[in-house]
Amino acid sequence: LGRRFARAGAAFGYPMLSLLLASSPSFTARPLPPPRAHCTPDVLMAAVFIDGEAGTTGLQVRGRLSTRDDIDLITLPEESRKDPAARAEAINKADAVILCLPDAAAIEAAALVAADNDRTVLIDASTAHRTNAEWAYGFPELSGAQRSKIAASKRIANPGCYATGFISLLGPLVGAGAVRREARLVTSAVSGYSGGGNPLIAVYEGAEHEPWGAYGFSLSHKHLPEMAAFSGLDRPPIFMPAVGDFAQGMVVSVPLHYDSDLEPAFAEGEGVGERLHAALAAHYADEHFVSVMSLGEEAWKEEGLLERGAFLRPDALNDSNHLQIFVYCNDAARTCVVAARLDNLGKGASGAAVQNLNIALGLDERTSLE
């Protein structure tokens, strides 16, 4: 079991349009960018090809697209799904490609785009291209300009699940001048076992498995580069991930010390926790998929956000593309924790991929995500 868990943990990051998918409280949406030139009222369908749809993310993406009347799902014969020639033909016929593959396979797939093909959009759900300057980082809520970058790009890197939670918290706070760029942070997270893919799913759905397990003891988790690159910090945090005995869901938590982690001017006076909360609320005020919950435990109890009035469940947003942010502080102790709750397979993977697909095609980004 230990060897199987280790192997699984390594994978844990833990007309008509043609589209290829290669797979391994109330909200108000921000106004969307104008449609791309090829998305006109006369274009009603995108043909979607799923390569290796047995993968966890691929199955989820397929599920999100299968009921759409603007998507026509197509599939290579099983014997051709790993055939480079067949894949290259499909990729170059496509207007958009979602890569839900391991890193090496995603790099290989990207190289299959013909030199004279300036039409096909690639959306890569692997780690391979997330810090590549030639690829737009696929977290539309990152900044006012990020959604436009995604809409204009032919290369989009889907964020990692843990990184999505971390960046959703720190990006706005660093950008608002609340958290110091040079802050030396620690973040912890717990995820459902589905993030480890089929090998870890087999372990946890078998007869013998751990109830909970910490991992990542090399302190070199593959999400760390993007955590630093898109949070505004000058280096990544110390990251302590864990997997629990539940299939989906995730909570990412970041403790903050007012005197060492916040900008001195921001940390002066009273009401620091309220200002941290307000900075996050202002950043996401017009976002549909990211919401900032009321400040502090007492408000969460009143609003029924805590299980048994005490526990923040990681799986409350399962099968959605939503992300919730929680802020709880002790101004007397000059400490605060910011936390993000999301579905590791939703906003942390397939939901984000479909959101980015919708943006890339100039469609309503909420389509098939409600």
PDB file of C-alpha atoms in Angstrom, residues 10-305:
ATOM      1  CA  ALA A  10       3.706  11.678  -7.280  1.00  0.00           C
ATOM      2  CA  ALA A  11       0.869  12.326  -9.702  1.00  0.00           C
ATOM      3  CA  PHE A  12      -1.018  14.503  -7.194  1.00  0.00           C
ATOM      4  CA  GLY A  13      -0.162  18.035  -7.934  1.00  0.00           C
ATOM      5  CA  TYR A  14      -2.316  16.472  -6.258  1.00  0.00           C
ATOM      6  CA  PRO A  15     -20.429  26.850 -40.492  1.00  0.00           C
ATOM      7  CA  MET A  16     -18.864  24.780 -37.530  1.00  0.00           C
ATOM      8  CA  LEU A  17     -15.968  25.241 -35.154  1.00  0.00           C
ATOM      9  CA  SER A  18     -13.659  22.304 -34.536  1.00  0.00           C
ATOM     10  CA  LEU A  19     -12.424  21.816 -30.961  1.00  0.00           C
ATOM     11  CA  LEU A  20     -10.145  19.087 -29.572  1.00  0.00           C
ATOM     12  CA  LEU A  21     -10.038  18.010 -25.953  1.00  0.00           C
ATOM     13  CA  ALA A  22      -6.962  15.903 -25.144  1.00  0.00           C
ATOM     14  CA  SER A  23      -7.377  14.539 -21.663  1.00  0.00           C
ATOM     15  CA  SER A  24      -5.192  12.758 -19.224  1.00  0.00           C
ATOM     16  CA  PRO A  25     -25.365  33.583  -2.022  1.00  0.00           C
ATOM     17  CA  SER A  26     -25.805  35.055  -5.537  1.00  0.00           C
ATOM     18  CA  PHE A  27     -23.098  36.137  -7.874  1.00  0.00           C
ATOM     19  CA  THR A  28     -22.749  38.892 -10.464  1.00  0.00           C
ATOM     20  CA  ALA A  29     -20.559  38.108 -13.441  1.00  0.00           C
ATOM     21  CA  ARG A  30     -18.011  40.610 -14.760  1.00  0.00           C
ATOM     22  CA  PRO A  31     -18.814  41.843 -18.286  1.00  0.00           C
ATOM     23  CA  LEU A  32     -17.254  39.545 -20.849  1.00  0.00           C
ATOM     24  CA  PRO A  33     -14.901  40.506 -23.676  1.00  0.00           C
ATOM     25  CA  PRO A  34     -16.295  40.720 -27.203  1.00  0.00           C
ATOM     26  CA  PRO A  35     -16.420  37.428 -29.105  1.00  0.00           C
ATOM     27  CA  ARG A  36     -13.457  36.295 -31.167  1.00  0.00           C
ATOM     28  CA  ALA A  37     -13.841  36.788 -34.889  1.00  0.00           C
ATOM     29  CA  HIS A  38     -14.688  33.138 -35.510  1.00  0.00           C
ATOM     30  CA  CYS A  39     -17.489  33.114 -32.926  1.00  0.00           C
ATOM     31  CA  THR A  40     -20.385  34.639 -34.805  1.00  0.00           C
ATOM     32  CA  PRO A  41     -24.114  34.069 -34.380  1.00  0.00           C
ATOM     33  CA  ASP A  42     -23.928  31.731 -37.384  1.00  0.00           C
ATOM     34  CA  VAL A  43     -21.401  29.455 -35.623  1.00  0.00           C
ATOM     35  CA  LEU A  44     -23.446  27.259 -33.335  1.00  0.00           C
ATOM     36  CA  MET A  45     -21.307  24.184 -32.681  1.00  0.00           C
ATOM     37  CA  ALA A  46     -17.786  23.286 -31.707  1.00  0.00           C
ATOM     38  CA  ALA A  47     -16.623  19.744 -32.372  1.00  0.00           C
ATOM     39  CA  VAL A  48     -14.830  18.361 -29.322  1.00  0.00           C
ATOM     40  CA  PHE A  49     -12.391  15.455 -29.451  1.00  0.00           C
ATOM     41  CA  ILE A  50     -11.473  13.696 -26.171  1.00  0.00           C
ATOM     42  CA  ASP A  51      -8.139  11.866 -26.176  1.00  0.00           C
ATOM     43  CA  GLY A  52      -7.669   9.542 -23.175  1.00  0.00           C
ATOM     44  CA  GLU A  53     -10.965  10.449 -21.614  1.00  0.00           C
ATOM     45  CA  ALA A  54     -10.501   7.880 -18.833  1.00  0.00           C
ATOM     46  CA  GLY A  55      -8.362  10.390 -16.957  1.00  0.00           C
ATOM     47  CA  THR A  56      -9.977  12.127 -13.998  1.00  0.00           C
ATOM     48  CA  THR A  57      -9.899  15.640 -15.452  1.00  0.00           C
ATOM     49  CA  GLY A  58     -10.880  14.474 -18.928  1.00  0.00           C
ATOM     50  CA  LEU A  59     -13.947  12.670 -17.651  1.00  0.00           C
ATOM     51  CA  GLN A  60     -15.004  15.767 -15.726  1.00  0.00           C
ATOM     52  CA  VAL A  61     -14.510  18.049 -18.731  1.00  0.00           C
ATOM     53  CA  ARG A  62     -16.480  15.677 -20.922  1.00  0.00           C
ATOM     54  CA  GLY A  63     -19.279  15.648 -18.387  1.00  0.00           C
ATOM     55  CA  ARG A  64     -19.390  19.434 -18.381  1.00  0.00           C
ATOM     56  CA  LEU A  65     -19.501  19.627 -22.188  1.00  0.00           C
ATOM     57  CA  SER A  66     -21.674  16.642 -23.054  1.00  0.00           C
ATOM     58  CA  THR A  67     -25.011  18.364 -22.451  1.00  0.00           C
ATOM     59  CA  ARG A  68     -24.211  21.495 -24.441  1.00  0.00           C
ATOM     60  CA  ASP A  69     -26.019  22.143 -27.692  1.00  0.00           C
ATOM     61  CA  ASP A  70     -23.059  24.139 -29.014  1.00  0.00           C
ATOM     62  CA  ILE A  71     -20.620  21.211 -28.579  1.00  0.00           C
ATOM     63  CA  ASP A  72     -20.373  18.134 -30.777  1.00  0.00           C
ATOM     64  CA  LEU A  73     -18.242  15.547 -28.969  1.00  0.00           C
ATOM     65  CA  ILE A  74     -16.113  13.325 -31.182  1.00  0.00           C
ATOM     66  CA  THR A  75     -13.681  10.593 -30.169  1.00  0.00           C
ATOM     67  CA  LEU A  76     -10.771   8.802 -31.787  1.00  0.00           C
ATOM     68  CA  PRO A  77     -11.048   5.027 -31.869  1.00  0.00           C
ATOM     69  CA  GLU A  78      -9.438   3.577 -28.766  1.00  0.00           C
ATOM     70  CA  GLU A  79      -6.598   2.052 -30.771  1.00  0.00           C
ATOM     71  CA  SER A  80      -5.722   5.500 -32.180  1.00  0.00           C
ATOM     72  CA  ARG A  81      -5.799   7.577 -29.009  1.00  0.00           C
ATOM     73  CA  LYS A  82      -2.015   7.408 -28.565  1.00  0.00           C
ATOM     74  CA  ASP A  83      -1.194   7.501 -32.255  1.00  0.00           C
ATOM     75  CA  PRO A  84       0.822  10.713 -32.885  1.00  0.00           C
ATOM     76  CA  ALA A  85      -0.379  10.993 -36.462  1.00  0.00           C
ATOM     77  CA  ALA A  86      -4.032  10.679 -35.484  1.00  0.00           C
ATOM     78  CA  ARG A  87      -3.605  13.152 -32.656  1.00  0.00           C
ATOM     79  CA  ALA A  88      -1.750  15.626 -34.874  1.00  0.00           C
ATOM     80  CA  GLU A  89      -4.493  15.473 -37.483  1.00  0.00           C
ATOM     81  CA  ALA A  90      -7.171  16.095 -34.860  1.00  0.00           C
ATOM     82  CA  ILE A  91      -5.227  18.915 -33.199  1.00  0.00           C
ATOM     83  CA  ASN A  92      -4.665  20.775 -36.437  1.00  0.00           C
ATOM     84  CA  LYS A  93      -8.315  20.441 -37.431  1.00  0.00           C
ATOM     85  CA  ALA A  94      -9.347  21.939 -34.111  1.00  0.00           C
ATOM     86  CA  ASP A  95     -10.034  25.524 -33.180  1.00  0.00           C
ATOM     87  CA  ALA A  96      -9.232  24.756 -29.535  1.00  0.00           C
ATOM     88  CA  VAL A  97      -7.463  21.943 -27.706  1.00  0.00           C
ATOM     89  CA  ILE A  98      -7.681  21.152 -24.007  1.00  0.00           C
ATOM     90  CA  LEU A  99      -4.717  19.066 -22.873  1.00  0.00           C
ATOM     91  CA  CYS A 100      -5.456  16.987 -19.769  1.00  0.00           C
ATOM     92  CA  LEU A 101      -2.258  14.991 -20.005  1.00  0.00           C
ATOM     93  CA  PRO A 102       0.896  14.407 -17.952  1.00  0.00           C
ATOM     94  CA  ASP A 103       3.521  17.101 -18.415  1.00  0.00           C
ATOM     95  CA  ALA A 104       5.690  15.284 -20.961  1.00  0.00           C
ATOM     96  CA  ALA A 105       2.693  14.253 -23.043  1.00  0.00           C
ATOM     97  CA  ALA A 106       1.320  17.807 -22.954  1.00  0.00           C
ATOM     98  CA  ILE A 107       4.615  19.184 -24.251  1.00  0.00           C
ATOM     99  CA  GLU A 108       4.585  16.563 -26.983  1.00  0.00           C
ATOM    100  CA  ALA A 109       1.000  17.433 -27.912  1.00  0.00           C
ATOM    101  CA  ALA A 110       1.758  21.156 -28.094  1.00  0.00           C
ATOM    102  CA  ALA A 111       4.573  20.374 -30.511  1.00  0.00           C
ATOM    103  CA  LEU A 112       2.084  18.651 -32.841  1.00  0.00           C
ATOM    104  CA  VAL A 113       0.548  21.976 -33.827  1.00  0.00           C
ATOM    105  CA  ALA A 114       1.694  22.669 -37.378  1.00  0.00           C
ATOM    106  CA  ALA A 115       4.047  25.586 -37.966  1.00  0.00           C
ATOM    107  CA  ASP A 116       1.526  27.304 -40.247  1.00  0.00           C
ATOM    108  CA  ASN A 117      -1.385  26.777 -37.848  1.00  0.00           C
ATOM    109  CA  ASP A 118      -2.033  30.109 -36.143  1.00  0.00           C
ATOM    110  CA  ARG A 119      -5.673  29.276 -35.465  1.00  0.00           C
ATOM    111  CA  THR A 120      -5.748  26.501 -32.862  1.00  0.00           C
ATOM    112  CA  VAL A 121      -6.042  27.502 -29.205  1.00  0.00           C
ATOM    113  CA  LEU A 122      -4.330  25.200 -26.699  1.00  0.00           C
ATOM    114  CA  ILE A 123      -5.513  24.980 -23.086  1.00  0.00           C
ATOM    115  CA  ASP A 124      -3.098  22.870 -21.047  1.00  0.00           C
ATOM    116  CA  ALA A 125      -4.266  21.420 -17.723  1.00  0.00           C
ATOM    117  CA  SER A 126      -0.813  20.030 -16.891  1.00  0.00           C
ATOM    118  CA  THR A 127       1.996  21.781 -15.034  1.00  0.00           C
ATOM    119  CA  ALA A 128       4.170  22.013 -18.133  1.00  0.00           C
ATOM    120  CA  HIS A 129       3.432  25.550 -19.321  1.00  0.00           C
ATOM    121  CA  ARG A 130       2.122  27.423 -16.271  1.00  0.00           C
ATOM    122  CA  THR A 131       5.127  29.698 -15.819  1.00  0.00           C
ATOM    123  CA  ASN A 132       5.933  29.955 -19.528  1.00  0.00           C
ATOM    124  CA  ALA A 133       5.681  33.623 -20.520  1.00  0.00           C
ATOM    125  CA  GLU A 134       4.283  32.622 -23.920  1.00  0.00           C
ATOM    126  CA  TRP A 135       1.238  31.065 -22.268  1.00  0.00           C
ATOM    127  CA  ALA A 136      -1.527  33.063 -20.569  1.00  0.00           C
ATOM    128  CA  TYR A 137      -2.155  31.882 -17.012  1.00  0.00           C
ATOM    129  CA  GLY A 138      -5.734  30.648 -16.880  1.00  0.00           C
ATOM    130  CA  PHE A 139      -7.017  32.285 -13.703  1.00  0.00           C
ATOM    131  CA  PRO A 140      -9.296  34.991 -15.130  1.00  0.00           C
ATOM    132  CA  GLU A 141      -9.947  36.505 -11.701  1.00  0.00           C
ATOM    133  CA  LEU A 142      -6.242  37.180 -11.102  1.00  0.00           C
ATOM    134  CA  SER A 143      -6.403  40.827 -12.207  1.00  0.00           C
ATOM    135  CA  GLY A 144      -8.409  43.216 -14.309  1.00  0.00           C
ATOM    136  CA  ALA A 145      -6.285  42.414 -17.349  1.00  0.00           C
ATOM    137  CA  GLN A 146      -6.040  38.626 -17.011  1.00  0.00           C
ATOM    138  CA  ARG A 147      -9.374  37.788 -18.604  1.00  0.00           C
ATOM    139  CA  SER A 148      -8.428  39.845 -21.656  1.00  0.00           C
ATOM    140  CA  LYS A 149      -5.044  38.105 -21.870  1.00  0.00           C
ATOM    141  CA  ILE A 150      -6.782  34.734 -21.894  1.00  0.00           C
ATOM    142  CA  ALA A 151      -9.270  35.868 -24.532  1.00  0.00           C
ATOM    143  CA  ALA A 152      -6.464  37.092 -26.791  1.00  0.00           C
ATOM    144  CA  SER A 153      -4.098  34.137 -26.333  1.00  0.00           C
ATOM    145  CA  LYS A 154      -3.723  30.985 -28.402  1.00  0.00           C
ATOM    146  CA  ARG A 155      -1.869  29.316 -25.487  1.00  0.00           C
ATOM    147  CA  ILE A 156      -3.545  29.086 -22.079  1.00  0.00           C
ATOM    148  CA  ALA A 157      -2.147  27.264 -19.034  1.00  0.00           C
ATOM    149  CA  ASN A 158      -4.797  25.980 -16.641  1.00  0.00           C
ATOM    150  CA  PRO A 159      -3.777  26.593 -13.001  1.00  0.00           C
ATOM    151  CA  GLY A 160      -3.073  23.844 -10.495  1.00  0.00           C
ATOM    152  CA  CYS A 161      -5.704  23.155  -7.851  1.00  0.00           C
ATOM    153  CA  TYR A 162      -3.598  24.098  -4.824  1.00  0.00           C
ATOM    154  CA  ALA A 163      -2.136  27.065  -6.695  1.00  0.00           C
ATOM    155  CA  THR A 164      -5.628  28.319  -7.521  1.00  0.00           C
ATOM    156  CA  GLY A 165      -6.475  28.480  -3.820  1.00  0.00           C
ATOM    157  CA  PHE A 166      -3.182  30.093  -2.811  1.00  0.00           C
ATOM    158  CA  ILE A 167      -3.094  32.667  -5.605  1.00  0.00           C
ATOM    159  CA  SER A 168      -6.741  33.599  -5.082  1.00  0.00           C
ATOM    160  CA  LEU A 169      -5.779  34.629  -1.545  1.00  0.00           C
ATOM    161  CA  LEU A 170      -2.349  36.201  -1.915  1.00  0.00           C
ATOM    162  CA  GLY A 171      -2.565  37.796  -5.361  1.00  0.00           C
ATOM    163  CA  PRO A 172      -5.112  40.442  -4.316  1.00  0.00           C
ATOM    164  CA  LEU A 173      -3.450  41.071  -0.944  1.00  0.00           C
ATOM    165  CA  VAL A 174       0.002  41.609  -2.424  1.00  0.00           C
ATOM    166  CA  GLY A 175      -1.490  43.702  -5.211  1.00  0.00           C
ATOM    167  CA  ALA A 176      -3.380  45.883  -2.709  1.00  0.00           C
ATOM    168  CA  GLY A 177      -0.229  46.591  -0.712  1.00  0.00           C
ATOM    169  CA  ALA A 178      -1.429  44.555   2.271  1.00  0.00           C
ATOM    170  CA  VAL A 179       1.012  41.618   2.225  1.00  0.00           C
ATOM    171  CA  ARG A 180       4.722  42.253   1.709  1.00  0.00           C
ATOM    172  CA  ARG A 181       6.261  40.793  -1.463  1.00  0.00           C
ATOM    173  CA  GLU A 182       9.105  39.459   0.656  1.00  0.00           C
ATOM    174  CA  ALA A 183       6.822  37.786   3.227  1.00  0.00           C
ATOM    175  CA  ARG A 184       7.995  34.300   4.192  1.00  0.00           C
ATOM    176  CA  LEU A 185       4.731  32.409   4.238  1.00  0.00           C
ATOM    177  CA  VAL A 186       3.589  28.895   5.072  1.00  0.00           C
ATOM    178  CA  THR A 187       0.480  27.361   3.546  1.00  0.00           C
ATOM    179  CA  SER A 188      -1.299  24.140   4.360  1.00  0.00           C
ATOM    180  CA  ALA A 189      -3.959  22.368   2.339  1.00  0.00           C
ATOM    181  CA  VAL A 190      -6.085  19.256   2.389  1.00  0.00           C
ATOM    182  CA  SER A 191      -7.568  17.770  -0.772  1.00  0.00           C
ATOM    183  CA  GLY A 192      -9.826  14.932  -1.723  1.00  0.00           C
ATOM    184  CA  TYR A 193      -8.052  11.862  -3.062  1.00  0.00           C
ATOM    185  CA  SER A 194      -9.341  12.359  -6.623  1.00  0.00           C
ATOM    186  CA  GLY A 195      -6.536  14.875  -7.128  1.00  0.00           C
ATOM    187  CA  GLY A 196      -4.102  11.975  -7.264  1.00  0.00           C
ATOM    188  CA  GLY A 197      -5.820  10.527 -10.324  1.00  0.00           C
ATOM    189  CA  ASN A 198      -6.809   6.935 -10.921  1.00  0.00           C
ATOM    190  CA  PRO A 199      -3.932   5.345  -8.925  1.00  0.00           C
ATOM    191  CA  LEU A 200      -4.833   7.182  -5.704  1.00  0.00           C
ATOM    192  CA  ILE A 201      -8.558   6.747  -6.328  1.00  0.00           C
ATOM    193  CA  ALA A 202      -7.939   2.991  -6.481  1.00  0.00           C
ATOM    194  CA  VAL A 203      -6.112   3.120  -3.143  1.00  0.00           C
ATOM    195  CA  TYR A 204      -8.808   5.081  -1.334  1.00  0.00           C
ATOM    196  CA  GLU A 205     -11.692   3.160  -2.827  1.00  0.00           C
ATOM    197  CA  GLY A 206     -10.028  -0.113  -1.893  1.00  0.00           C
ATOM    198  CA  ALA A 207     -10.355  -1.948   1.409  1.00  0.00           C
ATOM    199  CA  GLU A 208      -7.123  -0.696   2.984  1.00  0.00           C
ATOM    200  CA  HIS A 209      -6.049   2.939   3.065  1.00  0.00           C
ATOM    201  CA  GLU A 210      -4.993   5.745   5.340  1.00  0.00           C
ATOM    202  CA  PRO A 211      -7.694   8.033   6.818  1.00  0.00           C
ATOM    203  CA  TRP A 212      -5.509  11.063   6.103  1.00  0.00           C
ATOM    204  CA  GLY A 213      -1.981  11.550   4.883  1.00  0.00           C
ATOM    205  CA  ALA A 214       0.495  14.400   4.719  1.00  0.00           C
ATOM    206  CA  TYR A 215       2.958  14.331   1.810  1.00  0.00           C
ATOM    207  CA  GLY A 216       5.294  16.597  -0.155  1.00  0.00           C
ATOM    208  CA  PHE A 217       8.181  16.185   2.275  1.00  0.00           C
ATOM    209  CA  SER A 218      10.798  17.288  -0.255  1.00  0.00           C
ATOM    210  CA  LEU A 219       9.284  20.805  -0.051  1.00  0.00           C
ATOM    211  CA  SER A 220       9.411  20.974  -3.840  1.00  0.00           C
ATOM    212  CA  HIS A 221       5.770  20.469  -4.829  1.00  0.00           C
ATOM    213  CA  LYS A 222       5.211  21.071  -8.529  1.00  0.00           C
ATOM    214  CA  HIS A 223       2.696  23.878  -7.880  1.00  0.00           C
ATOM    215  CA  LEU A 224       5.268  26.042  -6.060  1.00  0.00           C
ATOM    216  CA  PRO A 225       6.657  27.869  -9.139  1.00  0.00           C
ATOM    217  CA  GLU A 226       3.235  29.154 -10.174  1.00  0.00           C
ATOM    218  CA  MET A 227       2.381  30.013  -6.560  1.00  0.00           C
ATOM    219  CA  ALA A 228       5.308  32.444  -6.540  1.00  0.00           C
ATOM    220  CA  ALA A 229       4.927  33.649 -10.119  1.00  0.00           C
ATOM    221  CA  PHE A 230       1.273  34.708  -9.841  1.00  0.00           C
ATOM    222  CA  SER A 231       0.864  35.621  -6.169  1.00  0.00           C
ATOM    223  CA  GLY A 232       3.193  38.604  -6.375  1.00  0.00           C
ATOM    224  CA  LEU A 233       5.523  37.131  -3.753  1.00  0.00           C
ATOM    225  CA  ASP A 234       9.245  37.095  -4.411  1.00  0.00           C
ATOM    226  CA  ARG A 235       9.477  33.399  -3.497  1.00  0.00           C
ATOM    227  CA  PRO A 236       7.119  30.467  -2.970  1.00  0.00           C
ATOM    228  CA  PRO A 237       5.734  29.547   0.442  1.00  0.00           C
ATOM    229  CA  ILE A 238       6.616  26.508   2.479  1.00  0.00           C
ATOM    230  CA  PHE A 239       3.803  24.230   1.373  1.00  0.00           C
ATOM    231  CA  MET A 240       2.311  21.389   3.433  1.00  0.00           C
ATOM    232  CA  PRO A 241      -0.272  19.443   1.398  1.00  0.00           C
ATOM    233  CA  ALA A 242      -2.354  16.531   2.625  1.00  0.00           C
ATOM    234  CA  VAL A 243      -4.919  14.139   1.211  1.00  0.00           C
ATOM    235  CA  GLY A 244      -7.998  12.957   3.103  1.00  0.00           C
ATOM    236  CA  ASP A 245     -10.454  10.101   2.904  1.00  0.00           C
ATOM    237  CA  PHE A 246     -12.975  11.982   0.756  1.00  0.00           C
ATOM    238  CA  ALA A 247     -13.155  12.100  -3.012  1.00  0.00           C
ATOM    239  CA  GLN A 248     -13.426  15.776  -3.903  1.00  0.00           C
ATOM    240  CA  GLY A 249     -13.000  19.163  -2.299  1.00  0.00           C
ATOM    241  CA  MET A 250     -10.160  21.259  -0.956  1.00  0.00           C
ATOM    242  CA  VAL A 251      -9.288  23.902   1.614  1.00  0.00           C
ATOM    243  CA  VAL A 252      -6.074  25.941   1.271  1.00  0.00           C
ATOM    244  CA  SER A 253      -5.081  28.023   4.318  1.00  0.00           C
ATOM    245  CA  VAL A 254      -2.458  30.748   4.749  1.00  0.00           C
ATOM    246  CA  PRO A 255      -1.667  32.224   8.194  1.00  0.00           C
ATOM    247  CA  LEU A 256      -0.514  35.844   8.340  1.00  0.00           C
ATOM    248  CA  HIS A 257       1.367  37.651  11.099  1.00  0.00           C
ATOM    249  CA  TYR A 258       0.635  41.364  11.050  1.00  0.00           C
ATOM    250  CA  ASP A 259       4.136  42.395  12.163  1.00  0.00           C
ATOM    251  CA  SER A 260       6.181  40.218   9.797  1.00  0.00           C
ATOM    252  CA  ASP A 261       3.953  39.525   6.798  1.00  0.00           C
ATOM    253  CA  LEU A 262       1.989  42.736   6.247  1.00  0.00           C
ATOM    254  CA  GLU A 263       3.200  46.047   4.945  1.00  0.00           C
ATOM    255  CA  PRO A 264       3.886  48.276   7.990  1.00  0.00           C
ATOM    256  CA  ALA A 265       1.509  51.018   6.861  1.00  0.00           C
ATOM    257  CA  PHE A 266      -1.297  48.507   6.305  1.00  0.00           C
ATOM    258  CA  ALA A 267      -0.736  46.857   9.710  1.00  0.00           C
ATOM    259  CA  GLU A 268      -0.958  50.093  11.718  1.00  0.00           C
ATOM    260  CA  GLY A 269      -3.875  50.865  13.986  1.00  0.00           C
ATOM    261  CA  GLU A 270      -7.032  48.922  14.657  1.00  0.00           C
ATOM    262  CA  GLY A 271      -9.257  46.947  12.306  1.00  0.00           C
ATOM    263  CA  VAL A 272      -6.448  45.246  10.390  1.00  0.00           C
ATOM    264  CA  GLY A 273      -8.493  42.092   9.915  1.00  0.00           C
ATOM    265  CA  GLU A 274     -11.392  44.099   8.552  1.00  0.00           C
ATOM    266  CA  ARG A 275      -9.055  45.792   6.068  1.00  0.00           C
ATOM    267  CA  LEU A 276      -7.663  42.452   4.895  1.00  0.00           C
ATOM    268  CA  HIS A 277     -11.199  41.189   4.364  1.00  0.00           C
ATOM    269  CA  ALA A 278     -12.182  44.403   2.578  1.00  0.00           C
ATOM    270  CA  ALA A 279      -9.202  44.168   0.201  1.00  0.00           C
ATOM    271  CA  LEU A 280     -10.243  40.686  -0.889  1.00  0.00           C
ATOM    272  CA  ALA A 281     -13.922  41.638  -1.125  1.00  0.00           C
ATOM    273  CA  ALA A 282     -13.080  44.632  -3.315  1.00  0.00           C
ATOM    274  CA  HIS A 283     -10.932  42.556  -5.660  1.00  0.00           C
ATOM    275  CA  TYR A 284     -13.660  39.957  -6.264  1.00  0.00           C
ATOM    276  CA  ALA A 285     -16.684  42.271  -6.051  1.00  0.00           C
ATOM    277  CA  ASP A 286     -17.669  41.762  -9.699  1.00  0.00           C
ATOM    278  CA  GLU A 287     -16.669  38.115 -10.060  1.00  0.00           C
ATOM    279  CA  HIS A 288     -19.176  35.335 -10.596  1.00  0.00           C
ATOM    280  CA  PHE A 289     -17.172  32.290  -9.571  1.00  0.00           C
ATOM    281  CA  VAL A 290     -15.116  33.686  -6.663  1.00  0.00           C
ATOM    282  CA  SER A 291     -16.847  35.045  -3.581  1.00  0.00           C
ATOM    283  CA  VAL A 292     -15.576  36.410  -0.264  1.00  0.00           C
ATOM    284  CA  MET A 293     -17.622  35.204   2.662  1.00  0.00           C
ATOM    285  CA  SER A 294     -18.494  37.300   5.715  1.00  0.00           C
ATOM    286  CA  LEU A 295     -15.690  38.032   8.159  1.00  0.00           C
ATOM    287  CA  GLY A 296     -15.078  35.657  11.037  1.00  0.00           C
ATOM    288  CA  GLU A 297     -16.444  32.582  12.740  1.00  0.00           C
ATOM    289  CA  GLU A 298     -19.515  34.142  14.343  1.00  0.00           C
ATOM    290  CA  ALA A 299     -20.801  35.330  10.975  1.00  0.00           C
ATOM    291  CA  TRP A 300     -20.199  31.902   9.456  1.00  0.00           C
ATOM    292  CA  LYS A 301     -22.224  30.248  12.244  1.00  0.00           C
ATOM    293  CA  GLU A 302     -25.110  32.651  11.702  1.00  0.00           C
ATOM    294  CA  GLU A 303     -25.031  31.973   7.969  1.00  0.00           C
ATOM    295  CA  GLY A 304     -24.848  28.195   8.375  1.00  0.00           C
ATOM    296  CA  LEU A 305     -21.445  27.894   6.704  1.00  0.00           C
TER     297      LEU A 305
END
